Coordinates of C-alpha atoms in Angstrom, one line a residue:
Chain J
X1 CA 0.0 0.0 0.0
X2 CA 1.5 3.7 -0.8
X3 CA 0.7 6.0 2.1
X4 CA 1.1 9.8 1.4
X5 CA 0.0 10.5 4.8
X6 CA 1.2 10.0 8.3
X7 CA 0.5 11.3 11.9
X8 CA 2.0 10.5 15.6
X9 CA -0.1 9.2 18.7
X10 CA 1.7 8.8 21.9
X11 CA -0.3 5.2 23.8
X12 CA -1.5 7.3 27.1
X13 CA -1.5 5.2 29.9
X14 CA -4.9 5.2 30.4
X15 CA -5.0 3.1 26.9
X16 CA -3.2 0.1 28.9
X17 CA -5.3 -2.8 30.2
X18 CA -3.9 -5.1 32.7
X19 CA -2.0 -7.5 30.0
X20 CA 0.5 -4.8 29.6
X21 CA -0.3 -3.0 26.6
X22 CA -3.1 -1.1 24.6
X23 CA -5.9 -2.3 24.5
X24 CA -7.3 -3.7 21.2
X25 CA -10.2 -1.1 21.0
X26 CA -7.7 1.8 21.6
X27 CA -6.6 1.4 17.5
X28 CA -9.8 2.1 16.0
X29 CA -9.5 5.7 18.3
X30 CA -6.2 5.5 16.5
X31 CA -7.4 5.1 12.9
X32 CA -9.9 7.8 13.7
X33 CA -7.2 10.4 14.7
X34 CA -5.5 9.3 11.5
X35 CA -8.3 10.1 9.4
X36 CA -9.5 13.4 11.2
X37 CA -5.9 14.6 10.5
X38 CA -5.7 13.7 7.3
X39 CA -9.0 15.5 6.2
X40 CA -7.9 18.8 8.0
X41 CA -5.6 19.4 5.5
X42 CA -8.5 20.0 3.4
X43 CA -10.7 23.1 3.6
X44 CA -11.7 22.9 7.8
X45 CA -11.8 18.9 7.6
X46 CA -14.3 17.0 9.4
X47 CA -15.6 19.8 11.9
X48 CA -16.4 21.5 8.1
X49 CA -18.0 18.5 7.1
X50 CA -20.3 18.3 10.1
X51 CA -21.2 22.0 9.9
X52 CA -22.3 21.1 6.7
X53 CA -24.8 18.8 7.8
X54 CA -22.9 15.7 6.5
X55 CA -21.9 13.0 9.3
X56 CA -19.5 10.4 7.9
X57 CA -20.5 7.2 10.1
X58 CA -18.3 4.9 10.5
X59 CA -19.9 1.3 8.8
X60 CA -17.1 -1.4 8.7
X61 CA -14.0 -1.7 10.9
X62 CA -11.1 -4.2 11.1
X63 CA -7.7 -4.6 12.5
X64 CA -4.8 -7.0 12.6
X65 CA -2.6 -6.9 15.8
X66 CA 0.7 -7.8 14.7
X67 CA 2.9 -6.6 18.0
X68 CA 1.7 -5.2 21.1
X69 CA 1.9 -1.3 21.3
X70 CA 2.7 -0.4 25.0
X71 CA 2.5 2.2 27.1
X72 CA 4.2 5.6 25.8
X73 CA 5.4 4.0 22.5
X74 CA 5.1 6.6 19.5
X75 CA 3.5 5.0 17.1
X76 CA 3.2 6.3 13.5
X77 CA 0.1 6.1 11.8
X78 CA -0.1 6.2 8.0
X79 CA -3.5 6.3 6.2
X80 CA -5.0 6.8 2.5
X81 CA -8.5 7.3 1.6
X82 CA -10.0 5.8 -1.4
X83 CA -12.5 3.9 -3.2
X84 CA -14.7 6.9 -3.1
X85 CA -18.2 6.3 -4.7
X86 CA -21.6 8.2 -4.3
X87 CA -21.9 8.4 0.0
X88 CA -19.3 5.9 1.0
X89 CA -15.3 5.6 1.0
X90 CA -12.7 3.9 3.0
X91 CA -9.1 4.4 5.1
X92 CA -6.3 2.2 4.7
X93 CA -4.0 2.4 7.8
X94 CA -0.7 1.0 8.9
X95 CA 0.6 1.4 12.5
X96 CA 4.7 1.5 13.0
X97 CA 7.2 1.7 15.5
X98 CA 10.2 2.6 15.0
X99 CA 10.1 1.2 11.4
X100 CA 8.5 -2.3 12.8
X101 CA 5.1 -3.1 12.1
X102 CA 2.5 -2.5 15.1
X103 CA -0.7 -2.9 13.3
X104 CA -2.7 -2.7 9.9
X105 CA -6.4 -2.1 9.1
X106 CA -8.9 -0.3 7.3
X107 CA -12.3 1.1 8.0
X108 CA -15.4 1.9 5.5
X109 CA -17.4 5.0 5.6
X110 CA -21.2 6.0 4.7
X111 CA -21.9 10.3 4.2
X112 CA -25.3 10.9 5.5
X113 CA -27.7 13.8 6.6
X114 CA -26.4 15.0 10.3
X115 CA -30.5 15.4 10.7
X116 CA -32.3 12.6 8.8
X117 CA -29.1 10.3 8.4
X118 CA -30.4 9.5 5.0
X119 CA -27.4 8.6 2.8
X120 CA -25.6 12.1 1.0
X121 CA -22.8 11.8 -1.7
X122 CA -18.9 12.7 0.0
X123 CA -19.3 16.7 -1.3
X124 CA -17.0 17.2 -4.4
X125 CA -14.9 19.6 -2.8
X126 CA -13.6 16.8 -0.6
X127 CA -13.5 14.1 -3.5
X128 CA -11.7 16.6 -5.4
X129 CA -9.0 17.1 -2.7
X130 CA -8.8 13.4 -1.3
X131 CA -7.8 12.7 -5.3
X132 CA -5.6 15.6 -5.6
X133 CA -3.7 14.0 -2.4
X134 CA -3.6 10.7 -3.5
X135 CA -2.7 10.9 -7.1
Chain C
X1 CA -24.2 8.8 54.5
X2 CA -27.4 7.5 54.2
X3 CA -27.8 5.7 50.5
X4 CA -31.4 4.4 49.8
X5 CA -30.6 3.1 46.0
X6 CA -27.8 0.7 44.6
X7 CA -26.7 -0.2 41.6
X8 CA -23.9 -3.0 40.3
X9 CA -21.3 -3.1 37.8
X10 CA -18.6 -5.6 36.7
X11 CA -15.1 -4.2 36.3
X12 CA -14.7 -5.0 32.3
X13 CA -11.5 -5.9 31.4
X14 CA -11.3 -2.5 28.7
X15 CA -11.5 -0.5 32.0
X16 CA -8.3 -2.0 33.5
X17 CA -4.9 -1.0 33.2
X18 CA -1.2 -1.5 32.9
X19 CA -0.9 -1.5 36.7
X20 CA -3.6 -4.3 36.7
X21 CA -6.3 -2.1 38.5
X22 CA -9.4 -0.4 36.8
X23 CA -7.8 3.4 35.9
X24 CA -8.9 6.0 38.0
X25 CA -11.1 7.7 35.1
X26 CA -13.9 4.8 35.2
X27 CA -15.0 5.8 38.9
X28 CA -16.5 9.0 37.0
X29 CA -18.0 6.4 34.4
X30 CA -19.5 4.2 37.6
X31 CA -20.5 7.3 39.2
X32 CA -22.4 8.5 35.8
X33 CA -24.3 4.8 35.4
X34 CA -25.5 4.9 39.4
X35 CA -26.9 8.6 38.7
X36 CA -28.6 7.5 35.2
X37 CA -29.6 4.3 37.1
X38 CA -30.7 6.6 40.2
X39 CA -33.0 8.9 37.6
X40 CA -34.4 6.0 35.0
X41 CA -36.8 5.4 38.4
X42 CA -39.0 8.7 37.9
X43 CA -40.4 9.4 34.7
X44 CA -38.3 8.5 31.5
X45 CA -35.4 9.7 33.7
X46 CA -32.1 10.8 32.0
X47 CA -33.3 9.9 28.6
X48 CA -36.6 12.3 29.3
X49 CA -34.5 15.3 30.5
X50 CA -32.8 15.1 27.5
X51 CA -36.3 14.6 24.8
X52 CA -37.5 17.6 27.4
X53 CA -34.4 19.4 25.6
X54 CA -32.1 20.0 29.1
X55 CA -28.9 19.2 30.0
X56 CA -27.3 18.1 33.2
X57 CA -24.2 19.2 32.6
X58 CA -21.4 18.2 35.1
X59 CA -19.8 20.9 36.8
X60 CA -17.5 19.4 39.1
X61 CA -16.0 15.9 40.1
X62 CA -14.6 14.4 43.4
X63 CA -13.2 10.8 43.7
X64 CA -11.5 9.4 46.8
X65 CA -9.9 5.6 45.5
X66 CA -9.2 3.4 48.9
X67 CA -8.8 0.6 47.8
X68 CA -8.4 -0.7 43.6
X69 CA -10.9 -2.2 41.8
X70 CA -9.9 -5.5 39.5
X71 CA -10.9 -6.6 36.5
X72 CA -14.2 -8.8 37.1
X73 CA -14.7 -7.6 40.1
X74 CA -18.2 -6.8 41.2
X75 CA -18.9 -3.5 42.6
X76 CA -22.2 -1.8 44.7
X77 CA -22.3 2.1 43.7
X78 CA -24.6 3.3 46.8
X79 CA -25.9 7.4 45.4
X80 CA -27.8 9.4 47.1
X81 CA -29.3 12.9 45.4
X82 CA -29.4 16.1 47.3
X83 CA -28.6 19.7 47.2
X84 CA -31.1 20.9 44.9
X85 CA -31.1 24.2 44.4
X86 CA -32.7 26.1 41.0
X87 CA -30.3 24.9 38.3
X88 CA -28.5 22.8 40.0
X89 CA -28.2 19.4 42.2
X90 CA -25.4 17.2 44.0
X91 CA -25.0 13.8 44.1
X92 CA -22.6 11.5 46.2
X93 CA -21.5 8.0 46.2
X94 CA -20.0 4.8 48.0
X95 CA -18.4 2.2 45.9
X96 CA -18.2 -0.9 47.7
X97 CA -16.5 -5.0 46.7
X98 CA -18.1 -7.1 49.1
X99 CA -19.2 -4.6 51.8
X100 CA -15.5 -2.9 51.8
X101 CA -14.9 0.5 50.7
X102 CA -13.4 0.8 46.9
X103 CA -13.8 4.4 46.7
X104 CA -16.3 6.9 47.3
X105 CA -16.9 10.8 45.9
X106 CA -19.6 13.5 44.6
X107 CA -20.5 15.2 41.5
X108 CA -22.1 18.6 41.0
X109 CA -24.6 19.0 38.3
X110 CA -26.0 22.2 36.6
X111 CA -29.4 21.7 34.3
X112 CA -29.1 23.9 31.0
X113 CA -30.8 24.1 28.2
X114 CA -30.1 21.9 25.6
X115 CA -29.5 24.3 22.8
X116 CA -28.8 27.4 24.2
X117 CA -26.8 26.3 27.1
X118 CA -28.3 29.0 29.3
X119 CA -28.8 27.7 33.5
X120 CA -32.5 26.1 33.5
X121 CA -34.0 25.2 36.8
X122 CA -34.2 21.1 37.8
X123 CA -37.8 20.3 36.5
X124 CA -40.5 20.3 39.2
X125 CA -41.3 16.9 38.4
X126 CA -38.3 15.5 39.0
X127 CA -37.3 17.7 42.3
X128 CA -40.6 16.4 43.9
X129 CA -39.7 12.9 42.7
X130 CA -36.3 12.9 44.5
X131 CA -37.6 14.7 47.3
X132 CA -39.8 11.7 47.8
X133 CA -37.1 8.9 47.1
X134 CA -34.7 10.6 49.4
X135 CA -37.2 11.6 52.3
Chain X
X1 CA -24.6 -18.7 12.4
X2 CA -25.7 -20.3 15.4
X3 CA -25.4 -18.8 18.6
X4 CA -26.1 -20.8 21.8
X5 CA -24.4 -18.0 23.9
X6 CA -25.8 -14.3 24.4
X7 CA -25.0 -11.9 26.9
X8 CA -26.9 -7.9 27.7
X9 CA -25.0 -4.6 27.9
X10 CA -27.2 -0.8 27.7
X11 CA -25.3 1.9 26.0
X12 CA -23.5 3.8 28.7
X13 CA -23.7 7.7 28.1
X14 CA -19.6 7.9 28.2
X15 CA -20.2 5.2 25.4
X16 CA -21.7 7.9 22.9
X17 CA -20.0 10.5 20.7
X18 CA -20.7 14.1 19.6
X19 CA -22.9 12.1 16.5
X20 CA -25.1 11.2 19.1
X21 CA -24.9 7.2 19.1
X22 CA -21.9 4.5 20.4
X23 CA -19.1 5.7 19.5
X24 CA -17.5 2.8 16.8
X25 CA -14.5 1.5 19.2
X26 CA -17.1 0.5 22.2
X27 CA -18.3 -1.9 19.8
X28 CA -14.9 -3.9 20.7
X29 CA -15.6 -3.6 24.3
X30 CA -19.0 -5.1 24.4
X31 CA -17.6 -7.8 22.0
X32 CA -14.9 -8.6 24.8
X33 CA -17.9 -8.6 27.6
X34 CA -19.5 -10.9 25.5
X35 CA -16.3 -13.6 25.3
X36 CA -15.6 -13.4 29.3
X37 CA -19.0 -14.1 29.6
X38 CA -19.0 -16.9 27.3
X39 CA -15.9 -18.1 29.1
X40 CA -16.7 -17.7 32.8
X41 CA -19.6 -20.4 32.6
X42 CA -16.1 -22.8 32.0
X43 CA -14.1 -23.8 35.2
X44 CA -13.0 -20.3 36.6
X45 CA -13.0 -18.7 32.9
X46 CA -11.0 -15.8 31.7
X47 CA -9.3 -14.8 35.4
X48 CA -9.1 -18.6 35.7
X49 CA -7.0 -18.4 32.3
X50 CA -4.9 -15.5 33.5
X51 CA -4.4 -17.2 37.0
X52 CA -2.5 -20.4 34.7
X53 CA -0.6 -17.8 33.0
X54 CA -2.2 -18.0 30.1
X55 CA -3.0 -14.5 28.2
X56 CA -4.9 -14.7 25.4
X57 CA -4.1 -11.7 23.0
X58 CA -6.4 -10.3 20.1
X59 CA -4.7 -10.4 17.1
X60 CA -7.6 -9.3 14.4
X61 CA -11.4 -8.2 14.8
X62 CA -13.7 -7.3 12.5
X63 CA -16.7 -4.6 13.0
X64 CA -19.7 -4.0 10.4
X65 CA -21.8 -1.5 12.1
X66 CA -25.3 -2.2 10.8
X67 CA -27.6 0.4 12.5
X68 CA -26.5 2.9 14.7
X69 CA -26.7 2.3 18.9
X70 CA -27.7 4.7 20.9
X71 CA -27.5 5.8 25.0
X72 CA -30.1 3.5 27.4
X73 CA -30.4 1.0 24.7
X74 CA -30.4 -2.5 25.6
X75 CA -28.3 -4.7 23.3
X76 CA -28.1 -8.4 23.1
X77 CA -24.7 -9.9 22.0
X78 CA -25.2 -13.0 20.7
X79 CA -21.5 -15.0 20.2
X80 CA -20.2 -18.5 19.3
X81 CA -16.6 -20.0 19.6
X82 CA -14.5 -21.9 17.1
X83 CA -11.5 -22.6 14.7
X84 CA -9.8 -23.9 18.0
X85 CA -6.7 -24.9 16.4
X86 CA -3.1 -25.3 18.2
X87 CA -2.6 -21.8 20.1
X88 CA -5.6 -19.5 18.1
X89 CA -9.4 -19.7 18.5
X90 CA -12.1 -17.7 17.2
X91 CA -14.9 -15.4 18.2
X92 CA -18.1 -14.5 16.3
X93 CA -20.4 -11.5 17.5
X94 CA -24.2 -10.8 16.5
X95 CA -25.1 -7.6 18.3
X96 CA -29.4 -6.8 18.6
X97 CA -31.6 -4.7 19.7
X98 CA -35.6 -5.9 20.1
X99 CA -34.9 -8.4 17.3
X100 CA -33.1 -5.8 15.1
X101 CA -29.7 -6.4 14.1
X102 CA -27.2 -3.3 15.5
X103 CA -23.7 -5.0 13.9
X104 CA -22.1 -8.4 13.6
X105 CA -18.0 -9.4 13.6
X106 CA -15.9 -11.5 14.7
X107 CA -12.2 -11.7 16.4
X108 CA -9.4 -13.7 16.5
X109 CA -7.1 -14.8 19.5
X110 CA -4.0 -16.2 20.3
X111 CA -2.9 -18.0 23.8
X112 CA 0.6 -16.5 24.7
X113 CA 2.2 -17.2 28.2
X114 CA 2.0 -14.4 30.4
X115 CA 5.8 -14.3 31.1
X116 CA 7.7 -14.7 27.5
X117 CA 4.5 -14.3 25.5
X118 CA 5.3 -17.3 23.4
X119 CA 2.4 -18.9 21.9
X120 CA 0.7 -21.7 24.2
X121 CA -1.7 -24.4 23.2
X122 CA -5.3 -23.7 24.4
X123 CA -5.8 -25.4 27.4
X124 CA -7.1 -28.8 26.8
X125 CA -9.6 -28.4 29.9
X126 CA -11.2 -25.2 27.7
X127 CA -10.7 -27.3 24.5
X128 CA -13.0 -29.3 25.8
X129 CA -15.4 -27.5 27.5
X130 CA -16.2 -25.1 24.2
X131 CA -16.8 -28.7 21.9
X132 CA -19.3 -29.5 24.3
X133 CA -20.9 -26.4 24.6
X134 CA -20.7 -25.5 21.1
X135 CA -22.1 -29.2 20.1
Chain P
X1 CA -1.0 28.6 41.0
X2 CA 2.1 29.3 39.9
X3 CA 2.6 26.8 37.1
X4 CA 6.4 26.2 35.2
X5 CA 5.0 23.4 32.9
X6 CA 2.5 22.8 30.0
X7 CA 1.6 20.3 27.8
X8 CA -1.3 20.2 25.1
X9 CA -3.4 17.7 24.3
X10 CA -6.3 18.0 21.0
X11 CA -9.8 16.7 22.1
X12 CA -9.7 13.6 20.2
X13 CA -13.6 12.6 18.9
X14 CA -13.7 9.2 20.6
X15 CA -13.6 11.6 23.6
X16 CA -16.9 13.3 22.8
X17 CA -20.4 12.1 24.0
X18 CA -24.1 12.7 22.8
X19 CA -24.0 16.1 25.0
X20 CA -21.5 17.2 22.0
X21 CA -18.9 18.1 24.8
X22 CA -15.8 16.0 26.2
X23 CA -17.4 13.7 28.6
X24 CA -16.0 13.9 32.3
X25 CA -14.0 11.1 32.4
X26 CA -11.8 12.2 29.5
X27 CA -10.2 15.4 32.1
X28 CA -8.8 12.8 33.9
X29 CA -7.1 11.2 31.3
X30 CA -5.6 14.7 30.1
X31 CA -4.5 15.3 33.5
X32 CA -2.9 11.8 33.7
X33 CA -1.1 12.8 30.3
X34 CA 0.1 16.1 31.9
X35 CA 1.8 14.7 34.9
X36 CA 3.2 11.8 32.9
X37 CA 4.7 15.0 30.4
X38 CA 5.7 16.6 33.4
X39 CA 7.5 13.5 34.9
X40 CA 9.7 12.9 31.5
X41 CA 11.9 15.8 31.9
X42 CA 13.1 14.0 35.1
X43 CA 15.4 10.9 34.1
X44 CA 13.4 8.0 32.5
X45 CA 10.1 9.2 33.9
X46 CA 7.2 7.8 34.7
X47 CA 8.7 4.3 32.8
X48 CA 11.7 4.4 34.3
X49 CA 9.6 4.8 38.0
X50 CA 7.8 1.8 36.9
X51 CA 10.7 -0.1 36.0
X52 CA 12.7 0.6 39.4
X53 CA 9.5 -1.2 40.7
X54 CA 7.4 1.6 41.9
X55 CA 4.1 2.1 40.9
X56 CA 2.1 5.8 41.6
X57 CA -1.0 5.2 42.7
X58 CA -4.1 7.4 42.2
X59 CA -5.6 7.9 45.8
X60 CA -7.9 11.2 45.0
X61 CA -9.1 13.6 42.2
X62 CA -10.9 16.6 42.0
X63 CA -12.3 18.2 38.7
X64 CA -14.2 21.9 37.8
X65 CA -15.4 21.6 34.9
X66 CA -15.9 25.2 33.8
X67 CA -16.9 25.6 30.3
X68 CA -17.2 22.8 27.9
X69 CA -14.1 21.0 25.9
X70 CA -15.4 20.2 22.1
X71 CA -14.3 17.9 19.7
X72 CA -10.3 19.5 18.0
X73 CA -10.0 22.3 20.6
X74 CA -6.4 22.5 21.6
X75 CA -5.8 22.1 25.0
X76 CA -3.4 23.4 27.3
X77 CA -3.1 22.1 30.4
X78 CA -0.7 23.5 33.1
X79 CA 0.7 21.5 36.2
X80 CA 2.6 21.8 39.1
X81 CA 4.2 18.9 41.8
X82 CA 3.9 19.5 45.4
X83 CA 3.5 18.4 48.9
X84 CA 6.0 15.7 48.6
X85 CA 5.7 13.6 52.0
X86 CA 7.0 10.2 52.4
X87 CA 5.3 8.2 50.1
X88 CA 2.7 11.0 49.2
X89 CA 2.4 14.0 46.1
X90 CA 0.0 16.0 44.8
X91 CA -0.8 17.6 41.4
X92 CA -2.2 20.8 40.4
X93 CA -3.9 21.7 36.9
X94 CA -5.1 24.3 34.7
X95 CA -7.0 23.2 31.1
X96 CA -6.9 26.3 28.9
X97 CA -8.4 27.0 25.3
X98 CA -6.9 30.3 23.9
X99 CA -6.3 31.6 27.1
X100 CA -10.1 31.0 28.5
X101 CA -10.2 28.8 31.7
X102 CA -11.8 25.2 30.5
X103 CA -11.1 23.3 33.5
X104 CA -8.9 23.0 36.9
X105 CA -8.1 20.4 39.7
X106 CA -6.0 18.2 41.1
X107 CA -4.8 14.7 41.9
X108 CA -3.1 12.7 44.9
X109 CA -0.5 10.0 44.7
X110 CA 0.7 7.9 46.7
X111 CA 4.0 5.7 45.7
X112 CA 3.9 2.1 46.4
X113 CA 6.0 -1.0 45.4
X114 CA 4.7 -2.6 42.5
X115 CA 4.9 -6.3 43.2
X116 CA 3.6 -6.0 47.3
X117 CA 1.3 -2.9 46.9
X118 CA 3.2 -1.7 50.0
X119 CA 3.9 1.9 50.4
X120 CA 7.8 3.2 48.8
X121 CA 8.7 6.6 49.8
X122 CA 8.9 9.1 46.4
X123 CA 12.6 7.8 45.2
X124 CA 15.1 10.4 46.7
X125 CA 15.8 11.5 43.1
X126 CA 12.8 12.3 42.0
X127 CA 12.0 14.7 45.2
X128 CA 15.1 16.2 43.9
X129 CA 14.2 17.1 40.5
X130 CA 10.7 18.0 41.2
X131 CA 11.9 20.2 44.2
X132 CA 14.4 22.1 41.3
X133 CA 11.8 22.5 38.7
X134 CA 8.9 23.9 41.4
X135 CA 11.6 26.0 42.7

């Protein structure tokens, strides 16, 4: 996968559980950070999105834990959004430290109404951009 | 303290960490379950307060931890409701494993309306109820 | 699929996001309730498991969100073990509300030991206990 | 309060509820990640306390909540270390947004060793350092 887009999370403490490392729900609030930093390059991002009435829910996860992340590990997370058609698209992610392979996943998307959450097509500003950054 | 309603919860695994204890920002999580639990007796409780279009915002927090709560552990949260005073309202709590003490604290509430955020006074309804549950 | 196991969790309030419903990582949590549950009705279960030092880790899950959940509701999650093989075994999730399916997934698990996290057979006590309750 | 440190931390949308505010619980996780900021400037930090077999306890927190945290503000939370006694500390905070007062309170510790849950007095080194950056 070719990633033109990364960002940093620290693993707080407070994502630990009592095995000793994060806890395997603490990477989709990972992916999500990815993908809220990667739209705000993009006119205001997501809070833009939702003040235009558009909520992007969040319809299909999934996650492969290759190697534990553990408390205050920087982890780099590189995403790319794609497959962009009518209301839905999807993130690609990769976690790393240090070079070495944390993690991997994707999750799919669906635009919708913030008010009737009847499905809305992903504005063209923001299909315009996403392509822009990942061509 | 005299507590005239309980409520239970299991200490989920999600809640624990790295030290092998449930992390100290749960308590607020149990303390937020025993007050919705405490409410859902009158009326639609929480859920109605909120269709009725007002907040209960929290305004301030207190926990004392005695002694940690593990993983599967079962926990009482003893609340009592008091303090009720136009916008706003106080409740406290006992957390006990087994009749010991876990932990124990308060929380201060303020009612506000839901979209303009502007101090609304406790509904009458629900004052009289919890003047009656706590008499 | 056939489930012969279901467990209950409501939507806490700290569960929901600024879209209004469950926010899409607590998904994983109620998943994980479900498999300790499944597993406690089995000699001392998942602490039992921990007590041998035995940890199992999650090394994939998978989340399609079918219909959104929201605070107070009352979901039923529905699971089933299997694909017991060597030191990985296998979860499947059916989340409902009143009949109404809310999201469905699955996740994957490997027995390490708690020490070296090497992998470690299943325990053949467990083994056994999920083929008959499975059957 | 005289503060000498600051960290910031972004309010993450996992950390949101239906309100459309940070929920309660999330303040003591940004004050967690302040002191554990706060602590790395000293040796290894927080880690290395943890690996000299030390754990800091959580014994009481206090939170005023004074105007709501939403979703991407950028936080910046002040702290300060004090009343070192034996085994015992105390943190101070301030959570600012653009200069405007968000939130304030403060924690207590108490050190105790990891494997016996016994209490340690605050490693000699550490009272040091803390007593040269309060100073």
């Amino acid at each position: 996968m070719d990633f033109r887009f990364e960002t940093e999370v620290r693993v707080r403490f407070a994502e630990t559980d009592a095995q000793g490392v994060a806890h395997n729900s603490a990477y989709l609030v990972w992916f999500e950070i990815a993908r809220i930093d990667y739209l705000a390059r993009f006119r205001g991002g997501y809070p833009e999105l939702r003040a235009e009435g558009v909520e992007a829910l969040t319809i299909e996860s999934h996650v492969r834990y290759l190697d534990p992340a553990r408390f205050d590990d920087r982890l780099t997370i590189r995403c790319a959004c794609g497959e962009l058609r009518g209301a839905r698209f999807r993130f690609d992610y990769a976690i790393e430290r240090d070079g070495q392979a944390v993690a991997d996943g994707w999750t799919r998307h669906a635009c919708v109404d913030a008010t009737t959450h009847r499905p809305l097509r992903v504005p063209a500003w923001l299909v315009q951009e996403i392509a822009t950054a990942e061509s």
